[in-house]
Short mmCIF file of C-alpha atoms in Angstrom, two decimals:
data_model
loop_
_atom_site.label_atom_id
_atom_site.label_comp_id
_atom_site.label_asym_id
_atom_site.label_seq_id
_atom_site.Cartn_x
_atom_site.Cartn_y
_atom_site.Cartn_z
CA MET A 1 3.05 4.59 -47.79
CA PRO A 2 3.29 7.92 -45.91
CA GLU A 3 0.10 9.34 -44.47
CA SER A 4 -0.95 12.76 -45.69
CA ALA A 5 -1.33 15.45 -43.07
CA GLY A 6 -5.10 15.46 -43.30
CA SER A 7 -5.68 11.74 -42.71
CA ALA A 8 -4.13 10.73 -39.43
CA PRO A 9 -4.79 7.08 -38.70
CA ARG A 10 -7.73 6.54 -36.38
CA LEU A 11 -6.85 5.14 -33.01
CA PRO A 12 -9.07 2.49 -31.49
CA GLU A 13 -11.42 3.93 -28.88
CA SER A 14 -10.48 1.58 -26.08
CA PRO A 15 -8.48 0.66 -24.16
CA GLN A 16 -5.83 2.94 -25.65
CA SER A 17 -7.98 6.07 -25.38
CA GLU A 18 -8.49 5.32 -21.71
CA ARG A 19 -4.79 4.81 -21.21
CA ARG A 20 -3.90 8.07 -22.90
CA MET A 21 -6.07 9.94 -20.39
CA THR A 22 -4.06 8.58 -17.47
CA GLU A 23 -0.67 8.86 -19.10
CA LYS A 24 -0.24 12.59 -19.40
CA PRO A 25 3.34 13.55 -18.60
CA ILE A 26 4.20 13.75 -14.92
CA PRO A 27 6.02 17.01 -14.04
CA LEU A 28 9.78 16.90 -13.53
CA TRP A 29 11.45 18.31 -10.41
CA GLU A 30 15.10 19.05 -9.71
CA VAL A 31 16.34 17.73 -6.36
CA PHE A 32 18.85 19.44 -4.07
CA ILE A 33 20.06 17.82 -0.87
CA ARG A 34 22.08 19.15 2.05
CA ALA A 35 24.39 16.51 3.42
CA ARG A 36 25.13 18.22 6.73
CA SER A 37 24.17 21.38 8.53
CA GLY A 38 26.33 24.24 7.33
CA LEU A 39 26.87 22.86 3.84
CA PRO A 40 24.95 24.22 0.86
CA HIS A 41 22.19 22.25 -0.83
CA ARG A 42 23.66 20.54 -3.89
CA HIS A 43 21.91 19.39 -7.01
CA CYS A 44 21.78 15.60 -7.07
CA GLY A 45 19.27 14.69 -9.77
CA SER A 46 15.61 14.84 -10.66
CA VAL A 47 12.34 13.03 -10.03
CA HIS A 48 8.94 12.84 -11.66
CA ALA A 49 6.03 13.67 -9.36
CA ALA A 50 2.52 15.03 -9.67
CA ASP A 51 3.00 17.88 -7.18
CA ALA A 52 5.42 19.38 -4.67
CA THR A 53 4.48 17.10 -1.77
CA MET A 54 4.92 13.96 -3.83
CA ALA A 55 8.14 15.33 -5.30
CA LEU A 56 9.61 15.72 -1.80
CA GLN A 57 8.62 12.15 -0.96
CA ALA A 58 10.07 10.81 -4.19
CA ALA A 59 13.29 12.74 -3.60
CA ARG A 60 13.50 11.32 -0.08
CA ASP A 61 12.96 7.80 -1.37
CA VAL A 62 15.33 8.00 -4.33
CA TYR A 63 18.20 10.18 -3.09
CA THR A 64 18.43 9.83 0.71
CA ARG A 65 18.32 6.04 1.16
CA ARG A 66 21.82 5.87 2.62
CA GLY A 67 21.59 8.74 5.07
CA GLU A 68 22.92 11.33 2.63
CA SER A 69 20.71 14.19 3.69
CA VAL A 70 19.43 16.42 6.47
CA SER A 71 17.36 18.63 4.15
CA ILE A 72 15.77 18.41 0.70
CA TRP A 73 14.73 21.08 -1.80
CA VAL A 74 12.67 20.29 -4.86
CA VAL A 75 12.22 22.85 -7.63
CA PRO A 76 10.04 22.54 -10.74
CA SER A 77 12.50 21.85 -13.55
CA ASN A 78 10.73 24.34 -15.78
CA ALA A 79 11.41 27.08 -13.21
CA ILE A 80 15.14 26.80 -13.82
CA VAL A 81 16.58 29.26 -16.34
CA ALA A 82 19.61 27.75 -18.01
CA SER A 83 22.36 29.28 -20.11
CA ASP A 84 22.41 28.33 -23.76
CA PRO A 85 25.21 25.85 -24.55
CA ASN A 86 25.77 27.79 -27.79
CA ASP A 87 26.75 30.82 -25.70
CA LYS A 88 29.53 29.05 -23.89
CA ASP A 89 32.29 30.73 -25.87
CA GLN A 90 31.19 34.26 -25.04
CA LEU A 91 30.14 33.44 -21.49
CA PHE A 92 33.00 31.31 -20.28
CA GLU A 93 35.91 31.34 -22.69
CA PRO A 94 37.17 34.89 -21.84
CA THR A 95 37.97 33.90 -18.27
CA SER A 96 40.49 31.27 -19.34
CA THR A 97 43.14 33.93 -20.05
CA LYS A 98 42.69 35.82 -16.79
CA VAL A 99 44.83 33.75 -14.49
CA TYR A 100 45.26 36.75 -12.18
CA ARG A 101 41.75 36.09 -10.93
CA HIS A 102 43.00 32.96 -9.23
CA PRO A 103 44.40 33.70 -5.78
CA THR A 104 47.68 31.94 -6.49
CA PHE A 105 50.01 34.94 -6.44
CA TYR A 106 50.17 35.41 -2.71
CA ASP A 107 52.68 33.98 -0.28
CA ILE A 108 50.76 32.65 2.65
CA PRO A 109 52.66 32.57 5.94
CA ASP A 110 53.04 29.07 7.32
CA GLU A 111 51.26 30.13 10.51
CA VAL A 112 48.02 30.62 8.55
CA GLY A 113 47.91 26.97 7.73
CA HIS A 114 45.55 25.44 5.16
CA MET A 115 43.24 27.82 3.34
CA MET B 1 14.17 -18.64 30.39
CA SER B 2 11.62 -19.85 27.87
CA ASP B 3 8.44 -17.81 27.56
CA PRO B 4 6.13 -19.31 24.91
CA ARG B 5 3.49 -16.61 25.31
CA LEU B 6 5.94 -13.79 24.68
CA ALA B 7 7.63 -15.71 21.86
CA SER B 8 4.29 -16.23 20.17
CA TYR B 9 3.48 -12.53 20.51
CA ALA B 10 6.84 -11.50 19.03
CA LEU B 11 6.25 -13.92 16.16
CA SER B 12 2.86 -12.40 15.40
CA LEU B 13 4.43 -8.93 15.15
CA GLY B 14 7.28 -10.27 13.05
CA ASP B 15 4.94 -12.23 10.77
CA ASP B 16 2.75 -9.20 10.02
CA ALA B 17 5.85 -7.20 9.10
CA LEU B 18 7.54 -9.94 7.07
CA VAL B 19 4.49 -10.93 5.04
CA LEU B 20 3.54 -7.35 4.16
CA GLY B 21 7.20 -6.57 3.48
CA HIS B 22 7.41 -9.48 1.06
CA ARG B 23 4.20 -8.43 -0.67
CA LEU B 24 5.65 -4.95 -1.19
CA SER B 25 8.90 -6.41 -2.46
CA GLN B 26 6.88 -8.13 -5.20
CA TRP B 27 6.41 -4.66 -6.72
CA SER B 28 10.14 -4.35 -7.40
CA SER B 29 10.63 -3.59 -11.10
CA ARG B 30 6.84 -3.45 -11.58
CA ALA B 31 5.81 -0.16 -9.92
CA PRO B 32 4.17 2.61 -11.96
CA THR B 33 7.28 4.80 -11.95
CA LEU B 34 10.95 4.36 -11.12
CA GLU B 35 10.54 6.70 -8.15
CA GLU B 36 7.66 4.65 -6.72
CA ASP B 37 9.53 1.42 -7.39
CA ILE B 38 12.29 2.59 -5.07
CA ALA B 39 9.78 3.97 -2.57
CA LEU B 40 7.97 0.62 -2.33
CA SER B 41 11.27 -1.19 -1.89
CA ASN B 42 12.13 1.22 0.92
CA LEU B 43 8.84 0.44 2.66
CA ALA B 44 9.44 -3.28 2.16
CA LEU B 45 12.91 -3.06 3.66
CA ASP B 46 11.58 -1.19 6.70
CA LEU B 47 9.12 -4.01 7.34
CA ILE B 48 11.59 -6.82 6.72
CA GLY B 49 14.02 -5.11 9.09
CA GLN B 50 11.33 -4.98 11.77
CA ALA B 51 10.54 -8.65 11.20
CA ARG B 52 14.18 -9.59 11.70
CA LEU B 53 14.25 -7.86 15.08
CA PHE B 54 11.00 -9.45 16.27
CA TYR B 55 12.15 -12.89 15.08
CA THR B 56 15.48 -12.55 16.84
CA LEU B 57 13.64 -11.60 20.02
CA ALA B 58 11.26 -14.54 19.58
CA GLY B 59 14.22 -16.90 19.26
CA GLU B 60 15.75 -15.52 22.44
CA VAL B 61 12.62 -15.85 24.55
CA GLU B 62 11.69 -19.19 23.03
CA GLY B 63 15.11 -20.41 24.06
CA ASN B 64 15.50 -23.19 21.49
CA GLY B 65 18.20 -21.68 19.33
CA HIS B 66 15.98 -20.64 16.41
CA ASN B 67 17.24 -17.69 14.42
CA GLU B 68 15.39 -15.24 12.15
CA ASP B 69 15.94 -17.37 9.05
CA HIS B 70 14.26 -20.33 10.74
CA TYR B 71 11.10 -18.35 11.36
CA ALA B 72 11.03 -16.77 7.90
CA TYR B 73 12.01 -19.73 5.74
CA PHE B 74 11.46 -22.99 7.56
CA ARG B 75 7.97 -22.74 9.01
CA GLU B 76 4.84 -24.00 7.27
CA PRO B 77 2.00 -21.56 6.53
CA GLU B 78 -0.05 -22.85 9.50
CA ALA B 79 2.72 -21.72 11.84
CA PHE B 80 2.53 -18.11 10.64
CA ARG B 81 0.48 -15.83 12.85
CA ASN B 82 0.07 -12.83 10.52
CA ILE B 83 -3.33 -11.26 9.96
CA LEU B 84 -5.03 -11.93 6.63
CA LEU B 85 -4.91 -8.28 5.53
CA VAL B 86 -1.16 -8.40 4.97
CA GLU B 87 -1.10 -11.65 3.00
CA LEU B 88 -3.70 -10.65 0.40
CA PRO B 89 -2.23 -10.44 -3.10
CA ASN B 90 -1.15 -6.93 -4.06
CA GLY B 91 -3.87 -6.28 -6.61
CA ASP B 92 -3.43 -2.98 -8.42
CA PHE B 93 -1.50 0.03 -7.13
CA ALA B 94 -4.61 1.43 -5.42
CA HIS B 95 -5.12 -1.83 -3.52
CA THR B 96 -1.48 -1.80 -2.44
CA MET B 97 -1.60 1.79 -1.22
CA VAL B 98 -4.95 1.46 0.55
CA ARG B 99 -3.76 -1.71 2.29
CA GLN B 100 -0.56 0.06 3.33
CA LEU B 101 -2.57 2.94 4.77
CA LEU B 102 -4.98 0.67 6.67
CA TYR B 103 -2.05 -1.25 8.17
CA ALA B 104 0.33 1.64 8.87
CA ALA B 105 -2.35 3.86 10.39
CA PHE B 106 -2.80 1.13 12.99
CA VAL B 107 0.79 0.00 13.49
CA HIS B 108 2.16 3.52 13.86
CA PRO B 109 0.22 4.32 17.07
CA TYR B 110 0.58 0.67 18.12
CA PHE B 111 4.37 0.97 18.05
CA GLN B 112 4.16 4.31 19.85
CA ALA B 113 2.38 2.42 22.63
CA LEU B 114 4.71 -0.59 22.39
CA ALA B 115 7.67 1.77 22.84
CA ARG B 116 6.36 2.23 26.40
CA SER B 117 6.25 -1.54 27.03
CA VAL B 118 7.77 -2.77 30.27
CA HIS B 119 9.70 -5.27 28.11
CA GLY B 120 12.92 -3.56 27.07
CA GLY B 121 13.50 -5.66 23.97
CA LEU B 122 10.06 -4.89 22.57
CA SER B 123 10.19 -1.21 23.45
CA ASP B 124 13.58 -0.84 21.72
CA ILE B 125 12.28 -2.37 18.48
CA ALA B 126 9.13 -0.26 18.58
CA ALA B 127 10.99 2.97 19.26
CA LYS B 128 13.03 2.44 16.10
CA ALA B 129 10.12 1.26 13.97
CA VAL B 130 7.73 4.04 14.94
CA LYS B 131 9.58 6.55 12.76
CA GLU B 132 9.46 4.16 9.83
CA MET B 133 5.74 3.62 10.22
CA ALA B 134 5.11 7.36 10.44
CA TYR B 135 6.54 7.63 6.95
CA HIS B 136 4.46 4.66 5.73
CA VAL B 137 1.32 6.51 6.86
CA ARG B 138 2.44 9.69 5.15
CA HIS B 139 3.44 8.05 1.89
CA SER B 140 0.35 5.88 1.55
CA ALA B 141 -2.02 8.66 2.69
CA GLU B 142 -0.69 11.11 0.11
CA TRP B 143 -1.14 8.52 -2.61
CA VAL B 144 -4.64 7.51 -1.50
CA ILE B 145 -5.68 11.18 -1.43
CA ARG B 146 -4.43 11.71 -4.99
CA LEU B 147 -5.83 8.44 -6.30
CA GLY B 148 -9.23 9.00 -4.71
CA ASP B 149 -9.43 12.63 -5.82
CA GLY B 150 -7.70 11.97 -9.14
CA THR B 151 -9.04 10.67 -12.45
CA ASP B 152 -12.26 8.69 -12.83
CA GLU B 153 -10.14 5.60 -13.28
CA SER B 154 -7.98 6.11 -10.18
CA ARG B 155 -11.06 6.98 -8.13
CA ARG B 156 -12.92 3.86 -9.27
CA ARG B 157 -9.95 1.67 -8.39
CA THR B 158 -9.47 3.31 -4.98
CA ILE B 159 -13.12 2.84 -4.03
CA ALA B 160 -12.86 -0.80 -5.12
CA ALA B 161 -9.76 -1.22 -2.97
CA PHE B 162 -11.43 0.14 0.17
CA GLU B 163 -14.44 -2.10 -0.41
CA ALA B 164 -12.29 -5.18 -0.94
CA LEU B 165 -10.00 -4.57 2.05
CA TRP B 166 -12.44 -3.17 4.61
CA PRO B 167 -13.71 -6.61 5.71
CA TYR B 168 -10.16 -7.46 6.85
CA VAL B 169 -9.43 -4.49 9.11
CA ASP B 170 -11.10 -5.83 12.27
CA GLU B 171 -8.35 -8.40 12.70
CA LEU B 172 -5.96 -5.49 13.40
CA PHE B 173 -7.82 -4.88 16.65
CA GLU B 174 -8.23 -8.47 17.88
CA SER B 175 -6.20 -9.94 20.73
CA ASP B 176 -6.33 -13.56 21.85
CA ALA B 177 -6.29 -14.78 25.47
CA ASP B 178 -2.50 -15.05 25.61
CA GLU B 179 -2.09 -11.51 24.32
CA HIS B 180 -4.54 -10.25 26.94
CA VAL B 181 -2.24 -11.64 29.61
CA LEU B 182 0.60 -9.59 28.09
CA ILE B 183 -1.66 -6.52 27.92
CA GLU B 184 -2.48 -6.90 31.60
CA ALA B 185 1.23 -7.16 32.36
CA GLY B 186 2.04 -3.93 30.51
CA ILE B 187 4.09 -5.80 27.91
CA ALA B 188 1.70 -5.47 24.95
CA PRO B 189 -0.52 -2.48 24.07
CA ASP B 190 -4.29 -2.86 23.96
CA ARG B 191 -5.19 -3.05 20.26
CA GLU B 192 -8.85 -2.16 20.68
CA ALA B 193 -7.93 1.04 22.52
CA LEU B 194 -6.34 2.35 19.31
CA ARG B 195 -9.46 2.06 17.16
CA ALA B 196 -10.50 5.71 17.57
CA THR B 197 -7.00 6.92 16.69
CA TRP B 198 -6.97 4.70 13.61
CA GLU B 199 -10.44 5.82 12.54
CA ASN B 200 -9.42 9.48 12.84
CA VAL B 201 -6.52 8.99 10.45
CA ILE B 202 -8.55 6.94 7.97
CA ASP B 203 -11.47 9.37 8.03
CA ARG B 204 -9.17 12.34 7.47
CA VAL B 205 -7.61 10.67 4.44
CA LEU B 206 -10.99 9.55 3.11
CA GLY B 207 -12.26 13.10 3.48
CA GLU B 208 -9.34 14.61 1.59
CA ALA B 209 -9.70 11.93 -1.05
CA GLN B 210 -13.41 12.80 -1.47
CA LEU B 211 -14.31 9.24 -0.46
CA LYS B 212 -16.59 7.69 2.12
CA ARG B 213 -16.09 4.73 4.41
CA PRO B 214 -17.25 1.53 2.75
CA ASP B 215 -20.36 -0.05 4.19
CA ALA B 216 -19.41 -2.58 6.81
CA GLY B 217 -20.54 -6.10 6.05
CA GLY B 218 -19.12 -9.46 5.20
CA LEU B 219 -16.57 -9.01 7.96
CA VAL B 220 -13.84 -11.60 7.93
CA GLN B 221 -13.41 -13.06 11.37
CA GLY B 222 -9.88 -13.42 12.65
CA GLY B 223 -8.11 -16.40 11.20
CA GLY B 224 -4.56 -15.42 10.48
CA ARG B 225 -3.50 -15.34 14.12
CA THR B 226 -4.61 -18.95 14.54
CA GLY B 227 -2.79 -20.15 11.44
CA HIS B 228 -5.78 -20.26 9.08
CA HIS B 229 -4.47 -18.58 5.96
CA VAL B 230 -5.83 -18.13 2.47
CA HIS B 231 -3.09 -16.74 0.24
CA LEU B 232 -0.02 -17.38 2.37
CA ALA B 233 0.97 -20.83 1.10
CA GLU B 234 1.32 -19.58 -2.46
CA MET B 235 3.40 -16.62 -1.31
CA LEU B 236 5.67 -18.68 0.94
CA ALA B 237 6.23 -21.24 -1.83
CA GLY B 238 8.12 -18.58 -3.71
CA MET B 239 9.62 -16.77 -0.75
CA GLN B 240 10.99 -19.90 0.94
CA SER B 241 12.10 -21.84 -2.12
CA LEU B 242 15.67 -20.56 -2.30
CA ALA B 243 16.44 -20.99 1.40
CA ARG B 244 14.97 -24.51 1.36
CA ALA B 245 16.84 -25.53 -1.77
CA HIS B 246 20.12 -24.35 -0.22
CA PRO B 247 19.79 -24.67 3.57
CA GLY B 248 22.37 -22.63 5.43
CA ALA B 249 23.45 -20.75 2.32
CA VAL B 250 24.93 -17.30 2.93
CA TRP B 251 25.60 -14.47 0.53
#
């Protein structure tokens, strides 16, 4: 039988009430690592951590175990402004017909080598 | 050339690292978060790696062909020379982090000193391990600060952990007669000389965590170094079972 809005079931006082106090959500952080000097930091994933210091440690422990990094950035996930997936047609679709924006129409002399 | 005194010393360093490393590994898949699960495994692997190096060195100076697996898997508890602090069961997460801090805050400066040992094999191991232990201090200190200065529940558990573990810390600073010979020879660092350094780190963390040192009392006298263990047999029964069931197995 569905509960009405005004009569939420009572939760037991303990231990669940105690657990709820300690189980508030831990903030999420986006992790960027630089593999070598001179390369840009690249997004590699995210970690949960209570604050910036702990987020750096968690990022170090989770994402640099195999010597992948010389530098780590962590950024609060909620500080990232993301484009709306519903806007992808107007944001990205128009570029698909503008092949002249790709630098493929130039003859590169052999002496230049790989670009 | 066989050198029982040096072999015994290398074993004591290896045993501390192996036993604490195995305790940490028991958190795998059980830590509070996925991130901390991996972090604890990283700490465990640092310690087990250090143990392997000390055991290999012990085998070389003992000169009887024993390898690292022999020391880890085929000795009885009485032959282990680890201090009691590292063999205590993990308890809750606060106990584990406080224990890690108490240990690492000692071993970090100890390895800095050991890196200046006149024995090249020991100084090489210490020079590598000192960076690992610096991170163990940092990781455990940051957690202890947040647990102590966190919720009522985390604070209560952290205070309980310091009170339970404090009686075991003196063994960190004890050296037996054989070790004193090595200290005199410039091979081993003087443990007692590092007490002020250790206390500075612990007091700084306690201060930031809004905690006080536990009252001294009920000090446990050294027993681990002489093979008198309390919780080790139960731990080794699990740790050694696979290697003993399949001697010489490789994977």
